[in-house]
Amino acid sequence: MGINSNRVEHYSDSSHADQLHTDITATAPVTITVSGETMTVHNVCLPPQKSTLQKLRHRLSEIFFPDDPLHGFKNQSRLRKLVLALQFFFPIFEWAPNYNFTLLRSDVVSGLTIASLAIPQGISYAKLANLPPIIGLYSSFVPPLIYSVLGSSKHLAVGPVSIASLVMGTMLTEAVPYNQDPVLYLKLAFTATFFAGVFQATLGLLRLGFVIDFLSKATLVGFMAGAAVIVSLQQLKGLLGIVHFTTKMQIIPVLSSAIQHRNEWSWQTIVMGFCFLAFLLATRHVGMRKPKLFWVSAAAPLASVILSTLLVTLFRSKLHGIATIGHLEKGLNPPSSNMLYFHGQFLGVAIKTGIITGILSLTEGIAVGRTFAALNDYQVDGNKEMIAIGIMNMAGSCSSCYVTTGSFSRSAVNANAGAKTVVSNVVMASTVLVTLLFLMPLFHYTPNLILAAIIITAVIGLIDYQSAVRLWKVDKLDFLACLSSFLGVLMISVPIGLAIAVGVSVFKILLHVTRPNTGVLGNIPGTQIYQNVNRYREAKRVPSFAILGIEAPIYFANSTYLQERILRWIREEEEWLAANNGSSLKCVIIDMTAVTGIDTSGLAMMKELKKMLEKRSLQLVLANPGGSVMEKLHQSNILESFGLEGVYLTVDEAVADISSSWKSQP
């Protein structure tokens, strides 16, 4: 092969590797003439030399601190740093000094509005978790107060949510049904909440929020839809008035139980239940179609509770077949730290339940917080939110609360009602406090059917069929993950369905890593651009060159595949040239633009590939390798085998320089 002597100096042995490094970084660009036009051939530089410690610090900084959260502390006085630290860990110190009556007025209105939704939902979601209804109200009092001090979202409305309630109820009931041992069940619920908080806060402190990214959008769409269907079917117990209903959470046992217990159906419960369900669904539809009438859907659950309670109270002699909540204790949250369960045969169940519900509640809470932050032009720190939600749940576990997070439905109502700060959560908690202290006896005759109707209305919005259709159109593997999650929840169980979906998502990641995209590149006439010939029909192959693009890092997991695929591309190119009477293949150029990293297996593959091609009288050239790739090529001495004629800044410069060197040969 001919070599451009203006651009390269030859070295007799490997002892000159350092000299090669110096020449690569110091040699000036070379100007060549191609087809009467001048072109500058640039050198591919190595990144600045750094010590191992410097590289480690930079890498850890990029992994754990991509947003540089402490940038505001630079060049500040000690007093200012103290103030900034307080604002960083306790966001209340950031907004409280500027709080005024105008903001308070807006927050009071929004707080009272979401309280009207939080009270009936709290009672309903506690029933969904197979907990006493009062636990749902306890969970709507303490956690919002803690979040108002630690949280950074202005619009997140904190409290129990349907998905976490469902998962906790399902997992704990499989181990210890509530009706068999209520005290142990409560202990496990509070302990699971504690471990959920520990897990969430730990993720935030260690800045490991990327862990929850394994629950992809596709996974959550399927999971939530499946959970919504199961939750809705479980409410047949309340809507039909069935007393002996299955505790299983699979679609077939639930439907079978509803049919087998037809003799327990109560026509009074059915009529009242479905009338209120229709009313709630209608108000929800109004709120969605006309956002200015959000208060209609927000007030509907509490109005339904009040109306149904009045009907049962006034006509209880004639409506004796309708089951009610019964007696609820008045008073503040009793302490429950003495009920935390840190030993015994069910500790593993509590930990597993805590981790799974913790991940789900974190995913929902952070997604909701970021959604409303984007809509209102401010930022939410995901790691600080994890810490706030984690501490909130740890404190809640010691005050008779179960897992809580930011609810999408309540947060949407909160934002539409004009909330300006987290004080709306304080107003909501204060309203719940008044309810706990003075209004609990009023819920004695609240029928169970209204709780079932409220739950169905709340979870039906989780069935996002439009997203599923988009997944099918855009990414079939994502749709498979969605469908796997949906069917797994329906047919097997909620945790297994979630595990299947995560497994499919991880498989998708492994598939992309182990089988990256590669392709043949061609030149778009009249430009210096090289693109995939299958994607751009106008792209033309360059005679005597096989130009290949790799669109992934080269690691141990894909190095063998890439070697085999490159050799196959070369064989196919040679066959194409032979079929089209083209010139013989002389050079293989690999476009490394999209190769963001390479490990020792990848380096060994490149070295072996170069030897294999040299035996076939083919030159291997690398175009535009990244800084980390160049550095590893240099450190492994593989760069020396390529020389300066084997590495170029762009594909166009490689083609021009190598073609020029061939022409200069006698």
PDB file of N, CA and C in Angstrom, residues 509-560:
ATOM      1  N   ILE A 509     -32.285  -4.172  25.939  1.00  0.00           N
ATOM      2  CA  ILE A 509     -31.002  -3.480  26.099  1.00  0.00           C
ATOM      3  C   ILE A 509     -29.851  -4.384  25.656  1.00  0.00           C
ATOM      4  N   LEU A 510     -29.875  -5.643  26.116  1.00  0.00           N
ATOM      5  CA  LEU A 510     -28.812  -6.585  25.756  1.00  0.00           C
ATOM      6  C   LEU A 510     -28.793  -6.829  24.253  1.00  0.00           C
ATOM      7  N   LEU A 511     -29.967  -6.869  23.654  1.00  0.00           N
ATOM      8  CA  LEU A 511     -30.039  -7.091  22.214  1.00  0.00           C
ATOM      9  C   LEU A 511     -29.383  -5.941  21.462  1.00  0.00           C
ATOM     10  N   HIS A 512     -29.643  -4.712  21.912  1.00  0.00           N
ATOM     11  CA  HIS A 512     -29.037  -3.554  21.251  1.00  0.00           C
ATOM     12  C   HIS A 512     -27.528  -3.525  21.467  1.00  0.00           C
ATOM     13  N   VAL A 513     -27.080  -3.962  22.656  1.00  0.00           N
ATOM     14  CA  VAL A 513     -25.644  -3.935  22.954  1.00  0.00           C
ATOM     15  C   VAL A 513     -24.906  -5.036  22.205  1.00  0.00           C
ATOM     16  N   THR A 514     -25.490  -6.238  22.206  1.00  0.00           N
ATOM     17  CA  THR A 514     -24.791  -7.380  21.613  1.00  0.00           C
ATOM     18  C   THR A 514     -24.952  -7.464  20.102  1.00  0.00           C
ATOM     19  N   ARG A 515     -25.981  -6.838  19.572  1.00  0.00           N
ATOM     20  CA  ARG A 515     -26.205  -6.857  18.124  1.00  0.00           C
ATOM     21  C   ARG A 515     -26.411  -5.425  17.615  1.00  0.00           C
ATOM     22  N   PRO A 516     -25.360  -4.627  17.635  1.00  0.00           N
ATOM     23  CA  PRO A 516     -25.498  -3.219  17.225  1.00  0.00           C
ATOM     24  C   PRO A 516     -25.710  -3.082  15.726  1.00  0.00           C
ATOM     25  N   ASN A 517     -26.201  -1.918  15.336  1.00  0.00           N
ATOM     26  CA  ASN A 517     -26.418  -1.637  13.919  1.00  0.00           C
ATOM     27  C   ASN A 517     -25.083  -1.409  13.203  1.00  0.00           C
ATOM     28  N   THR A 518     -24.960  -1.981  12.037  1.00  0.00           N
ATOM     29  CA  THR A 518     -23.821  -1.729  11.155  1.00  0.00           C
ATOM     30  C   THR A 518     -24.378  -1.514   9.746  1.00  0.00           C
ATOM     31  N   GLY A 519     -23.585  -0.930   8.877  1.00  0.00           N
ATOM     32  CA  GLY A 519     -24.062  -0.712   7.522  1.00  0.00           C
ATOM     33  C   GLY A 519     -22.966  -0.239   6.599  1.00  0.00           C
ATOM     34  N   VAL A 520     -23.242  -0.332   5.299  1.00  0.00           N
ATOM     35  CA  VAL A 520     -22.312   0.138   4.272  1.00  0.00           C
ATOM     36  C   VAL A 520     -22.626   1.598   3.977  1.00  0.00           C
ATOM     37  N   LEU A 521     -21.586   2.427   3.952  1.00  0.00           N
ATOM     38  CA  LEU A 521     -21.762   3.853   3.703  1.00  0.00           C
ATOM     39  C   LEU A 521     -21.319   4.208   2.296  1.00  0.00           C
ATOM     40  N   GLY A 522     -22.001   5.204   1.738  1.00  0.00           N
ATOM     41  CA  GLY A 522     -21.632   5.712   0.425  1.00  0.00           C
ATOM     42  C   GLY A 522     -21.631   7.229   0.431  1.00  0.00           C
ATOM     43  N   ASN A 523     -20.976   7.803  -0.556  1.00  0.00           N
ATOM     44  CA  ASN A 523     -20.868   9.261  -0.646  1.00  0.00           C
ATOM     45  C   ASN A 523     -22.076   9.855  -1.372  1.00  0.00           C
ATOM     46  N   ILE A 524     -22.656  10.894  -0.755  1.00  0.00           N
ATOM     47  CA  ILE A 524     -23.720  11.633  -1.423  1.00  0.00           C
ATOM     48  C   ILE A 524     -23.063  12.592  -2.405  1.00  0.00           C
ATOM     49  N   PRO A 525     -23.332  12.437  -3.690  1.00  0.00           N
ATOM     50  CA  PRO A 525     -22.616  13.226  -4.722  1.00  0.00           C
ATOM     51  C   PRO A 525     -22.673  14.726  -4.454  1.00  0.00           C
ATOM     52  N   GLY A 526     -21.515  15.375  -4.673  1.00  0.00           N
ATOM     53  CA  GLY A 526     -21.425  16.817  -4.495  1.00  0.00           C
ATOM     54  C   GLY A 526     -21.203  17.251  -3.063  1.00  0.00           C
ATOM     55  N   THR A 527     -21.039  16.290  -2.135  1.00  0.00           N
ATOM     56  CA  THR A 527     -20.829  16.619  -0.724  1.00  0.00           C
ATOM     57  C   THR A 527     -19.678  15.781  -0.171  1.00  0.00           C
ATOM     58  N   GLN A 528     -19.297  16.071   1.048  1.00  0.00           N
ATOM     59  CA  GLN A 528     -18.311  15.266   1.773  1.00  0.00           C
ATOM     60  C   GLN A 528     -18.996  14.366   2.789  1.00  0.00           C
ATOM     61  N   ILE A 529     -20.290  14.129   2.592  1.00  0.00           N
ATOM     62  CA  ILE A 529     -21.106  13.369   3.538  1.00  0.00           C
ATOM     63  C   ILE A 529     -21.194  11.913   3.093  1.00  0.00           C
ATOM     64  N   TYR A 530     -21.069  11.010   4.059  1.00  0.00           N
ATOM     65  CA  TYR A 530     -21.198   9.575   3.809  1.00  0.00           C
ATOM     66  C   TYR A 530     -22.333   9.028   4.670  1.00  0.00           C
ATOM     67  N   GLN A 531     -23.285   8.386   4.002  1.00  0.00           N
ATOM     68  CA  GLN A 531     -24.442   7.852   4.702  1.00  0.00           C
ATOM     69  C   GLN A 531     -24.735   6.429   4.233  1.00  0.00           C
ATOM     70  N   ASN A 532     -25.606   5.747   4.993  1.00  0.00           N
ATOM     71  CA  ASN A 532     -25.969   4.365   4.694  1.00  0.00           C
ATOM     72  C   ASN A 532     -26.601   4.279   3.306  1.00  0.00           C
ATOM     73  N   VAL A 533     -26.075   3.368   2.481  1.00  0.00           N
ATOM     74  CA  VAL A 533     -26.562   3.265   1.097  1.00  0.00           C
ATOM     75  C   VAL A 533     -27.978   2.713   1.028  1.00  0.00           C
ATOM     76  N   ASN A 534     -28.407   1.988   2.030  1.00  0.00           N
ATOM     77  CA  ASN A 534     -29.778   1.477   2.038  1.00  0.00           C
ATOM     78  C   ASN A 534     -30.780   2.550   2.439  1.00  0.00           C
ATOM     79  N   ARG A 535     -30.321   3.508   3.224  1.00  0.00           N
ATOM     80  CA  ARG A 535     -31.202   4.579   3.674  1.00  0.00           C
ATOM     81  C   ARG A 535     -31.257   5.710   2.658  1.00  0.00           C
ATOM     82  N   TYR A 536     -30.116   6.029   2.075  1.00  0.00           N
ATOM     83  CA  TYR A 536     -30.037   7.113   1.095  1.00  0.00           C
ATOM     84  C   TYR A 536     -29.720   6.504  -0.276  1.00  0.00           C
ATOM     85  N   ARG A 537     -30.732   6.454  -1.122  1.00  0.00           N
ATOM     86  CA  ARG A 537     -30.561   5.816  -2.424  1.00  0.00           C
ATOM     87  C   ARG A 537     -29.546   6.555  -3.296  1.00  0.00           C
ATOM     88  N   GLU A 538     -29.395   7.882  -3.062  1.00  0.00           N
ATOM     89  CA  GLU A 538     -28.462   8.648  -3.888  1.00  0.00           C
ATOM     90  C   GLU A 538     -27.004   8.450  -3.462  1.00  0.00           C
ATOM     91  N   ALA A 539     -26.784   7.829  -2.298  1.00  0.00           N
ATOM     92  CA  ALA A 539     -25.413   7.590  -1.832  1.00  0.00           C
ATOM     93  C   ALA A 539     -24.724   6.567  -2.743  1.00  0.00           C
ATOM     94  N   LYS A 540     -23.505   6.886  -3.181  1.00  0.00           N
ATOM     95  CA  LYS A 540     -22.770   6.044  -4.122  1.00  0.00           C
ATOM     96  C   LYS A 540     -21.562   5.406  -3.444  1.00  0.00           C
ATOM     97  N   ARG A 541     -21.374   4.107  -3.712  1.00  0.00           N
ATOM     98  CA  ARG A 541     -20.174   3.438  -3.229  1.00  0.00           C
ATOM     99  C   ARG A 541     -18.940   4.036  -3.898  1.00  0.00           C
ATOM    100  N   VAL A 542     -17.839   4.058  -3.140  1.00  0.00           N
ATOM    101  CA  VAL A 542     -16.579   4.587  -3.665  1.00  0.00           C
ATOM    102  C   VAL A 542     -15.758   3.419  -4.196  1.00  0.00           C
ATOM    103  N   PRO A 543     -15.313   3.464  -5.455  1.00  0.00           N
ATOM    104  CA  PRO A 543     -14.544   2.354  -6.034  1.00  0.00           C
ATOM    105  C   PRO A 543     -13.327   1.989  -5.186  1.00  0.00           C
ATOM    106  N   SER A 544     -13.114   0.701  -5.014  1.00  0.00           N
ATOM    107  CA  SER A 544     -11.965   0.121  -4.295  1.00  0.00           C
ATOM    108  C   SER A 544     -12.078   0.264  -2.779  1.00  0.00           C
ATOM    109  N   PHE A 545     -13.145   0.901  -2.278  1.00  0.00           N
ATOM    110  CA  PHE A 545     -13.315   1.086  -0.840  1.00  0.00           C
ATOM    111  C   PHE A 545     -14.573   0.369  -0.351  1.00  0.00           C
ATOM    112  N   ALA A 546     -14.471  -0.224   0.822  1.00  0.00           N
ATOM    113  CA  ALA A 546     -15.650  -0.690   1.566  1.00  0.00           C
ATOM    114  C   ALA A 546     -15.716   0.160   2.830  1.00  0.00           C
ATOM    115  N   ILE A 547     -16.706   1.019   2.893  1.00  0.00           N
ATOM    116  CA  ILE A 547     -16.830   1.949   4.021  1.00  0.00           C
ATOM    117  C   ILE A 547     -17.964   1.461   4.924  1.00  0.00           C
ATOM    118  N   LEU A 548     -17.632   1.104   6.146  1.00  0.00           N
ATOM    119  CA  LEU A 548     -18.597   0.498   7.068  1.00  0.00           C
ATOM    120  C   LEU A 548     -18.795   1.401   8.282  1.00  0.00           C
ATOM    121  N   GLY A 549     -20.022   1.490   8.745  1.00  0.00           N
ATOM    122  CA  GLY A 549     -20.331   2.265   9.941  1.00  0.00           C
ATOM    123  C   GLY A 549     -20.765   1.366  11.084  1.00  0.00           C
ATOM    124  N   ILE A 550     -20.249   1.632  12.281  1.00  0.00           N
ATOM    125  CA  ILE A 550     -20.643   0.906  13.500  1.00  0.00           C
ATOM    126  C   ILE A 550     -21.321   1.910  14.424  1.00  0.00           C
ATOM    127  N   GLU A 551     -22.495   1.555  14.943  1.00  0.00           N
ATOM    128  CA  GLU A 551     -23.292   2.503  15.722  1.00  0.00           C
ATOM    129  C   GLU A 551     -23.426   2.086  17.182  1.00  0.00           C
ATOM    130  N   ALA A 552     -22.316   1.691  17.798  1.00  0.00           N
ATOM    131  CA  ALA A 552     -22.358   1.275  19.207  1.00  0.00           C
ATOM    132  C   ALA A 552     -20.944   1.169  19.746  1.00  0.00           C
ATOM    133  N   PRO A 553     -20.787   1.212  21.069  1.00  0.00           N
ATOM    134  CA  PRO A 553     -19.478   0.916  21.656  1.00  0.00           C
ATOM    135  C   PRO A 553     -19.064  -0.511  21.313  1.00  0.00           C
ATOM    136  N   ILE A 554     -17.768  -0.756  21.285  1.00  0.00           N
ATOM    137  CA  ILE A 554     -17.258  -2.091  20.978  1.00  0.00           C
ATOM    138  C   ILE A 554     -16.779  -2.712  22.281  1.00  0.00           C
ATOM    139  N   TYR A 555     -17.557  -3.686  22.777  1.00  0.00           N
ATOM    140  CA  TYR A 555     -17.271  -4.316  24.061  1.00  0.00           C
ATOM    141  C   TYR A 555     -17.185  -5.826  23.885  1.00  0.00           C
ATOM    142  N   PHE A 556     -16.875  -6.489  25.013  1.00  0.00           N
ATOM    143  CA  PHE A 556     -16.763  -7.946  24.997  1.00  0.00           C
ATOM    144  C   PHE A 556     -18.062  -8.605  24.526  1.00  0.00           C
ATOM    145  N   ALA A 557     -19.193  -7.945  24.806  1.00  0.00           N
ATOM    146  CA  ALA A 557     -20.484  -8.550  24.480  1.00  0.00           C
ATOM    147  C   ALA A 557     -20.782  -8.542  22.985  1.00  0.00           C
ATOM    148  N   ASN A 558     -20.130  -7.647  22.227  1.00  0.00           N
ATOM    149  CA  ASN A 558     -20.449  -7.578  20.798  1.00  0.00           C
ATOM    150  C   ASN A 558     -19.228  -7.664  19.887  1.00  0.00           C
ATOM    151  N   SER A 559     -18.042  -7.823  20.462  1.00  0.00           N
ATOM    152  CA  SER A 559     -16.825  -7.790  19.633  1.00  0.00           C
ATOM    153  C   SER A 559     -16.783  -8.953  18.638  1.00  0.00           C
ATOM    154  N   THR A 560     -17.167 -10.145  19.078  1.00  0.00           N
ATOM    155  CA  THR A 560     -17.162 -11.292  18.166  1.00  0.00           C
ATOM    156  C   THR A 560     -18.187 -11.105  17.060  1.00  0.00           C
TER     157      THR A 560
END
